[in-house]
PDB file of C-alpha atoms in Angstrom:
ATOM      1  CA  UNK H 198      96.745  91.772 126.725  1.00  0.00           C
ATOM      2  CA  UNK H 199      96.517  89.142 124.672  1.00  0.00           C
ATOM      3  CA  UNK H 200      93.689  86.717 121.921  1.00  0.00           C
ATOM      4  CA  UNK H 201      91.814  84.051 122.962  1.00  0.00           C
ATOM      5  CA  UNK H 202      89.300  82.505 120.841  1.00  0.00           C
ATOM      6  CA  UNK H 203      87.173  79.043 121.000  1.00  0.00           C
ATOM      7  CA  UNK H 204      85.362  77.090 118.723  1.00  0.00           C
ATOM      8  CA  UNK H 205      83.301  74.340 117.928  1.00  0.00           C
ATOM      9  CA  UNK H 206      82.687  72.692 114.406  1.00  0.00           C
ATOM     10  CA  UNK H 207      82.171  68.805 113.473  1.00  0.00           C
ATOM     11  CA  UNK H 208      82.136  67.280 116.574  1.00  0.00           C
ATOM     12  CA  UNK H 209      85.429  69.186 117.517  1.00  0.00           C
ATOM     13  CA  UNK H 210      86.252  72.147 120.330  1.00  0.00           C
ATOM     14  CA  UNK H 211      89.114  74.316 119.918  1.00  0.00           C
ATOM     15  CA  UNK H 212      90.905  76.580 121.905  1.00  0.00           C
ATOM     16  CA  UNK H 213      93.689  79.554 120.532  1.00  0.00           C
ATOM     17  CA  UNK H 214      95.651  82.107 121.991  1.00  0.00           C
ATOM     18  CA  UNK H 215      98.253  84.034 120.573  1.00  0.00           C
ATOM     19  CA  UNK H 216     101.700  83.830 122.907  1.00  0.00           C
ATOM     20  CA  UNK H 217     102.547  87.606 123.689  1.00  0.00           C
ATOM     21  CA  UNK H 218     102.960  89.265 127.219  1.00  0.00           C
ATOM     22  CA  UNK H 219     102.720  92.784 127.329  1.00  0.00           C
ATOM     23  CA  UNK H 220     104.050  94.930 130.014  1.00  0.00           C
ATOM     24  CA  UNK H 221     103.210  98.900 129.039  1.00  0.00           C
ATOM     25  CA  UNK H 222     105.439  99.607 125.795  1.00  0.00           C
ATOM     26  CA  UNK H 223     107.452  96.300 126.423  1.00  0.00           C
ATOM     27  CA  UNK H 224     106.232  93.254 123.967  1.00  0.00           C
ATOM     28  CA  UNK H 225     107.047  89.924 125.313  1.00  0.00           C
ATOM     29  CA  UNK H 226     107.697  87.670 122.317  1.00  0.00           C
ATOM     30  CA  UNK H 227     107.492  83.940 122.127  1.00  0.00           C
ATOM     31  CA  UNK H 228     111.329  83.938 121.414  1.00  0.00           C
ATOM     32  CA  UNK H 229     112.198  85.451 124.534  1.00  0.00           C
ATOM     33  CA  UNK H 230     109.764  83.497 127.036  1.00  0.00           C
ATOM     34  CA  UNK H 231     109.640  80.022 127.388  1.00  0.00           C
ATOM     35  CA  UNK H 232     106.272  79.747 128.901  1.00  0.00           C
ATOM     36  CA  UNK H 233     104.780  82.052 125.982  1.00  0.00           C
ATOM     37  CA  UNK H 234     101.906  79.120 125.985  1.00  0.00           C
ATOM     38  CA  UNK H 235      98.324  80.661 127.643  1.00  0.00           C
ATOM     39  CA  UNK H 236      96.290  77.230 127.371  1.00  0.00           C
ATOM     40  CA  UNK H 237      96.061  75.357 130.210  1.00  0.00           C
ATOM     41  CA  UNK H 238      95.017  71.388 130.410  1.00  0.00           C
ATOM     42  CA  UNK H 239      93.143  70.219 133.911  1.00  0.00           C
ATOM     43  CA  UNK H 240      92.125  66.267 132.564  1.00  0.00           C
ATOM     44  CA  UNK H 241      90.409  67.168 128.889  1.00  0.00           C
ATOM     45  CA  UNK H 242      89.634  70.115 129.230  1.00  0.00           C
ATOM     46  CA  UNK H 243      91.175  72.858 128.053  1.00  0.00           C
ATOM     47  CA  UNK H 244      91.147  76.634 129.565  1.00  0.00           C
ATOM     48  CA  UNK H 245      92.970  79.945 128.472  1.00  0.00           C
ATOM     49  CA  UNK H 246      92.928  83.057 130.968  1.00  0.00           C
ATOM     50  CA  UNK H 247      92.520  86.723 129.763  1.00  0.00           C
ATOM     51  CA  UNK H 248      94.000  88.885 132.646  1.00  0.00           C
ATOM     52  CA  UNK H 249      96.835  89.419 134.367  1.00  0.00           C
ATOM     53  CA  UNK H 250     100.342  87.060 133.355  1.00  0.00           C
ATOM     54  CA  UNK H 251      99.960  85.816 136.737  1.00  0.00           C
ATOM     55  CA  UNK H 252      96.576  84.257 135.599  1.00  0.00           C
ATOM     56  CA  UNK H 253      97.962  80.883 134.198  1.00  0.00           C
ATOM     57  CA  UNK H 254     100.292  80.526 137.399  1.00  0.00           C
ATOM     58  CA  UNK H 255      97.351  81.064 139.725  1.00  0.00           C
ATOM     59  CA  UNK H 256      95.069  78.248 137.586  1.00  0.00           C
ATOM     60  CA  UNK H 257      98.288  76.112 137.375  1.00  0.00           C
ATOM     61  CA  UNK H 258      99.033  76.466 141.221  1.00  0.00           C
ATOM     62  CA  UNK H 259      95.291  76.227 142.217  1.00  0.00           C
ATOM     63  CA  UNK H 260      93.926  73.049 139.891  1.00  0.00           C
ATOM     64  CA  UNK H 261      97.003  71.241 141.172  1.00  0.00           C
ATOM     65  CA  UNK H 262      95.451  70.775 144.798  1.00  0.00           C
ATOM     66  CA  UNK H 263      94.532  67.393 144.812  1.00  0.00           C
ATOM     67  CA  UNK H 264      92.013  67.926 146.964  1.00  0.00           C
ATOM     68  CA  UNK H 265      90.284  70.531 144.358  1.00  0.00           C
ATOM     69  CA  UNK H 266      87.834  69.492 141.598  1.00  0.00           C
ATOM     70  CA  UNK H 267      87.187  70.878 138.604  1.00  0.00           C
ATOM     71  CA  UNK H 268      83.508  70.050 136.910  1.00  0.00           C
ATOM     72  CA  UNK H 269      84.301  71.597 133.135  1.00  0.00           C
ATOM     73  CA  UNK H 270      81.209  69.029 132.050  1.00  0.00           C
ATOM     74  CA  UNK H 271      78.792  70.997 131.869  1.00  0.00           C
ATOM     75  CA  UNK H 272      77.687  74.727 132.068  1.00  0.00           C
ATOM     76  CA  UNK H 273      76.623  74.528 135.761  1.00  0.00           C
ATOM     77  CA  UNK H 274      79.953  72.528 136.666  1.00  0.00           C
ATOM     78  CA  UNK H 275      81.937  75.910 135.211  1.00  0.00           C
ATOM     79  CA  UNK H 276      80.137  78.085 137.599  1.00  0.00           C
ATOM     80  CA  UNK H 277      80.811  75.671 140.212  1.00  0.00           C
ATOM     81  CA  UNK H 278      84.425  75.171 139.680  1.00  0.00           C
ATOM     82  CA  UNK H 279      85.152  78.967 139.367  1.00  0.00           C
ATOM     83  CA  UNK H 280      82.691  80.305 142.585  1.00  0.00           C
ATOM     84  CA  UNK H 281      84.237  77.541 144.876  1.00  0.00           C
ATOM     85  CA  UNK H 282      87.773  79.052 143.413  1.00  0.00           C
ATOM     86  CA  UNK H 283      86.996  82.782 144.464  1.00  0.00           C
ATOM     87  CA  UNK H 284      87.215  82.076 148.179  1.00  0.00           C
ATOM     88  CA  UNK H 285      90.656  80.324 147.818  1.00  0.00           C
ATOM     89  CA  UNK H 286      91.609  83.101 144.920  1.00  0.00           C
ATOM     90  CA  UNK H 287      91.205  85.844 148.017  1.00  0.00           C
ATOM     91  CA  UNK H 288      92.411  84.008 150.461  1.00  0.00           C
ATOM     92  CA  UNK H 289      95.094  82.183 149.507  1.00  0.00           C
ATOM     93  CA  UNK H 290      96.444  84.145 146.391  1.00  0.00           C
ATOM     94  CA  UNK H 291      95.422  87.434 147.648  1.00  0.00           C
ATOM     95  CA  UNK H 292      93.390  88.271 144.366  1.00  0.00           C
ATOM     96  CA  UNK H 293      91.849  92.055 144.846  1.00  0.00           C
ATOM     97  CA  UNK H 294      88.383  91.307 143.730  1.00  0.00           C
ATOM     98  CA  UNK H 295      87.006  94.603 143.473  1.00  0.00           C
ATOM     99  CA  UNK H 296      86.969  96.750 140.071  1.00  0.00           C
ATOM    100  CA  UNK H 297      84.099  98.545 140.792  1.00  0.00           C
ATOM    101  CA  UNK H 298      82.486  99.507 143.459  1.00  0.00           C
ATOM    102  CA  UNK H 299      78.732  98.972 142.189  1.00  0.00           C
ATOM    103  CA  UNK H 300      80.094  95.079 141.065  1.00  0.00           C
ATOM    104  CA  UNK H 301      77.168  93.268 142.875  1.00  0.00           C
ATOM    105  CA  UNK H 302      79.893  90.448 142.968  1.00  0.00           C
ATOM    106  CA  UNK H 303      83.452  89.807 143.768  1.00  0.00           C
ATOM    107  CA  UNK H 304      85.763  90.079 140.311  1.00  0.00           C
ATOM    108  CA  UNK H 305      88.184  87.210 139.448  1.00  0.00           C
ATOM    109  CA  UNK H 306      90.093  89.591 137.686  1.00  0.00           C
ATOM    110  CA  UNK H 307      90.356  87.285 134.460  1.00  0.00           C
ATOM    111  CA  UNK H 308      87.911  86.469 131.407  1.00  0.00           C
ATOM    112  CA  UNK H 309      88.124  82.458 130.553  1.00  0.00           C
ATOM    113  CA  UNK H 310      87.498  80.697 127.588  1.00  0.00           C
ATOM    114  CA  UNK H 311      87.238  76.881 127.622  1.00  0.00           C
ATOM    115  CA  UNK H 312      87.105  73.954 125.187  1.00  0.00           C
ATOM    116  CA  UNK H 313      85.956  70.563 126.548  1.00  0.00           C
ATOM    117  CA  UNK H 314      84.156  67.297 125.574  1.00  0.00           C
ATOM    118  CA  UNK H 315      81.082  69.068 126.587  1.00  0.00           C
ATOM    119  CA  UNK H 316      81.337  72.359 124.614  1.00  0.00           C
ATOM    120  CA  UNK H 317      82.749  75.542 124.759  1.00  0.00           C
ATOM    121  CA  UNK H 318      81.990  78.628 127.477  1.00  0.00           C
ATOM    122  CA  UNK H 319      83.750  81.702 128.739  1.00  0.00           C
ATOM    123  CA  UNK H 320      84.023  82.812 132.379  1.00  0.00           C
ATOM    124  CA  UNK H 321      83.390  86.667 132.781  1.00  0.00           C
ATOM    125  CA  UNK H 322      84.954  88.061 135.840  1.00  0.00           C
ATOM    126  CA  UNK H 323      81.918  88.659 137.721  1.00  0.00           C
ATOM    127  CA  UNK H 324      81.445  84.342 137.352  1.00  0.00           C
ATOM    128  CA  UNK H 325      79.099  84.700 134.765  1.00  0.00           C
ATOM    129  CA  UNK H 326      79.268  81.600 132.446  1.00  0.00           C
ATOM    130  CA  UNK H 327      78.192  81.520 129.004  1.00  0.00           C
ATOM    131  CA  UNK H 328      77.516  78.397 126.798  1.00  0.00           C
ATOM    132  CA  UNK H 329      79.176  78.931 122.922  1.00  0.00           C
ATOM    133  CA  UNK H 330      76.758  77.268 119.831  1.00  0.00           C
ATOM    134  CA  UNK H 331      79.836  77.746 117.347  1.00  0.00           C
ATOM    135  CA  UNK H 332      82.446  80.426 118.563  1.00  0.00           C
ATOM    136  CA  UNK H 333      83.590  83.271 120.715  1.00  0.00           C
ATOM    137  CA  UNK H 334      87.005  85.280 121.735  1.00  0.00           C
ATOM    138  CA  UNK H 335      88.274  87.272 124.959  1.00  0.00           C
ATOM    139  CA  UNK H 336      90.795  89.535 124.865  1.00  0.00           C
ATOM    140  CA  UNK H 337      92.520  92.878 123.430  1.00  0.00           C
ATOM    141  CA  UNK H 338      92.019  91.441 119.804  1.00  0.00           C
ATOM    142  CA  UNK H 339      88.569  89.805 120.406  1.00  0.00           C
ATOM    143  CA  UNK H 340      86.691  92.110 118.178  1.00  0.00           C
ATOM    144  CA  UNK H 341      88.966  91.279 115.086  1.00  0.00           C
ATOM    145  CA  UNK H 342      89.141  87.154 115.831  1.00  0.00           C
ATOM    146  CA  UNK H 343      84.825  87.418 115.787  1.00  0.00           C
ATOM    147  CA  UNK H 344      84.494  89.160 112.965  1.00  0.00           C
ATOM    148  CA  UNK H 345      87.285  86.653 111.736  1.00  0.00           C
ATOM    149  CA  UNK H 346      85.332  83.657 112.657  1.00  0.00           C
ATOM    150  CA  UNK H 347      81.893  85.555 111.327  1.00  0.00           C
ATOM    151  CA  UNK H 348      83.495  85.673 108.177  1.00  0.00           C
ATOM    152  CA  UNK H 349      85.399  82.411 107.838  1.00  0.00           C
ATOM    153  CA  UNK H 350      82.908  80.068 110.001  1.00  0.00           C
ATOM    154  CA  UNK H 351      80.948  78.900 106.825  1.00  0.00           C
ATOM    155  CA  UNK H 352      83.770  78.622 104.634  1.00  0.00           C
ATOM    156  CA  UNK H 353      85.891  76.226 106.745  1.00  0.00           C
ATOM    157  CA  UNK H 354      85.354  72.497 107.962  1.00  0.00           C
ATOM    158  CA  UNK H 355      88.369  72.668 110.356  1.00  0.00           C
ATOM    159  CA  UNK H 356      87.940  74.141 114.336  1.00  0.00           C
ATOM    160  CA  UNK H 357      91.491  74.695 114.682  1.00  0.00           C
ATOM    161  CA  UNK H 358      92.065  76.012 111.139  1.00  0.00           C
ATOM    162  CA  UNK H 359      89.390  78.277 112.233  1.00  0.00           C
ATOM    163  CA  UNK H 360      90.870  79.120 115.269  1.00  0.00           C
ATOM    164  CA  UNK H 361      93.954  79.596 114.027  1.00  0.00           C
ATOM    165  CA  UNK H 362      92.889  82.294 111.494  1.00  0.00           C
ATOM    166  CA  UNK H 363      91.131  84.228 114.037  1.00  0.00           C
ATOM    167  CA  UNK H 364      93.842  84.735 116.410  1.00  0.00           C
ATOM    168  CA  UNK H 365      96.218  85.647 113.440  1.00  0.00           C
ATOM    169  CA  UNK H 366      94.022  88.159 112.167  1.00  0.00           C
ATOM    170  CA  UNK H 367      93.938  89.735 115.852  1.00  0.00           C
ATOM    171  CA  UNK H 368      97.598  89.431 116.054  1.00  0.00           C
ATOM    172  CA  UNK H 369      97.853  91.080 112.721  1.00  0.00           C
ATOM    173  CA  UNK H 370      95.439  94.387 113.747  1.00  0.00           C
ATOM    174  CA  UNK H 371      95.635  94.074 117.297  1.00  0.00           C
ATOM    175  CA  UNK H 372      99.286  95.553 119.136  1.00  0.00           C
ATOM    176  CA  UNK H 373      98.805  93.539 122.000  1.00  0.00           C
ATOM    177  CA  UNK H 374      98.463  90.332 120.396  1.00  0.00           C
ATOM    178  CA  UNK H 375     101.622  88.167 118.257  1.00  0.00           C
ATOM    179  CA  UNK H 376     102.085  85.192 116.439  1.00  0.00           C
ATOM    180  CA  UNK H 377     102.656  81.974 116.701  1.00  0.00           C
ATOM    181  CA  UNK H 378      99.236  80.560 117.824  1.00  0.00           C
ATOM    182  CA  UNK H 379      99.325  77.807 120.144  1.00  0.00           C
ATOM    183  CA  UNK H 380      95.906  75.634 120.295  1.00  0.00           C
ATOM    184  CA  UNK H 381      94.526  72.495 121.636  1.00  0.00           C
ATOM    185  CA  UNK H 382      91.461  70.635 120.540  1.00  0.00           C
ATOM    186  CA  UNK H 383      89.047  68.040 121.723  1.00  0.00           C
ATOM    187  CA  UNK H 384      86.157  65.836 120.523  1.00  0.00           C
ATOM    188  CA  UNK H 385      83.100  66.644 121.535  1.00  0.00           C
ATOM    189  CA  UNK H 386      80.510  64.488 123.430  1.00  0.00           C
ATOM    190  CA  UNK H 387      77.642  63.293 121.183  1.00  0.00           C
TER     191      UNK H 387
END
């Protein structure tokens, strides 16, 4: 699966993932793939998918409509963005959205985590959208990047040092997660 983890210290947002794809007992290494990289930039934002591989292709292929916007300004603007995609993610990219039957919603399939001028937030595949006050992670090697950050938050002035150390610890506990980290970071809106 893969690490994802975002957060937010002195006026900065950062975004992490570690660069492994997994396919069953086949690891996917950054040396072998040259589009090991699971951040994606649409303007200054910044937005990582948990999911399937094809996730980043779909984003990619779908943000690069012209005609498509993207609000990532604001909590309300991420539900926006991602409930107008679900249509086009059925439709056009014929996304199965159901993983349950008792979903009251249509799935998108993915988890998101985000870093923008206006904060950080995750997308959870039934379009719920939560607003981050300092840090979160998605993924196979979530629970070992939080209690990373938990640990580490206090200690350390730097969002992408901090992000950085997360994701490595999940990449060092977690088998579906591998160094190097790739990251991106942004300042934040006063």
């Amino acid at each position: 699966m893969t690490t994802l983890v975002v957060v937010k210290k002195n006026g900065v947002a950062t975004l992490a993932a570690d660069t492994l794809a997994r396919y069953g007992s086949t690891l996917e290494g950054a040396d072998l793939i040259a589009n090991a990289d699971k951040i994606l930039t649409f303007g200054e934002a910044h937005v990582a998918p948990a999911g399937p591989a094809s996730a980043q292709l779909v984003l990619r292929s779908y943000f690069a409509e012209e005609d498509r916007t993207a609000d990532f300004g604001s909590l309300q603007g991420v539900f926006e963005t991602f409930r107008e995609m679900q249509a086009v993610l059925k439709d056009s990219y014929y996304l199965n959205p159901k993983e349950d039957e008792g979903d009251p919603f249509d799935s998108l399939q993915m988890e998101l985590l985000v870093a923008s001028p206006a904060g950080i937030f995750g997308v959870y595949p039934l379009r719920s959208v939560q607003e981050y006050n300092h840090f979160y992670a998605f993924g196979s090697g979530a629970s070992y990047a939080l209690g990373a950050l938990h640990a580490l938050y206090d200690q350390m002035e730097s969002s992408e040092e901090l992000a950085r150390q997360a994701v490595a610890a999940a990449a060092r506990f977690d088998d579906s997660s591998a160094l190097p980290v790739t990251h991106r970071s942004v300042k934040l809106w006063d």
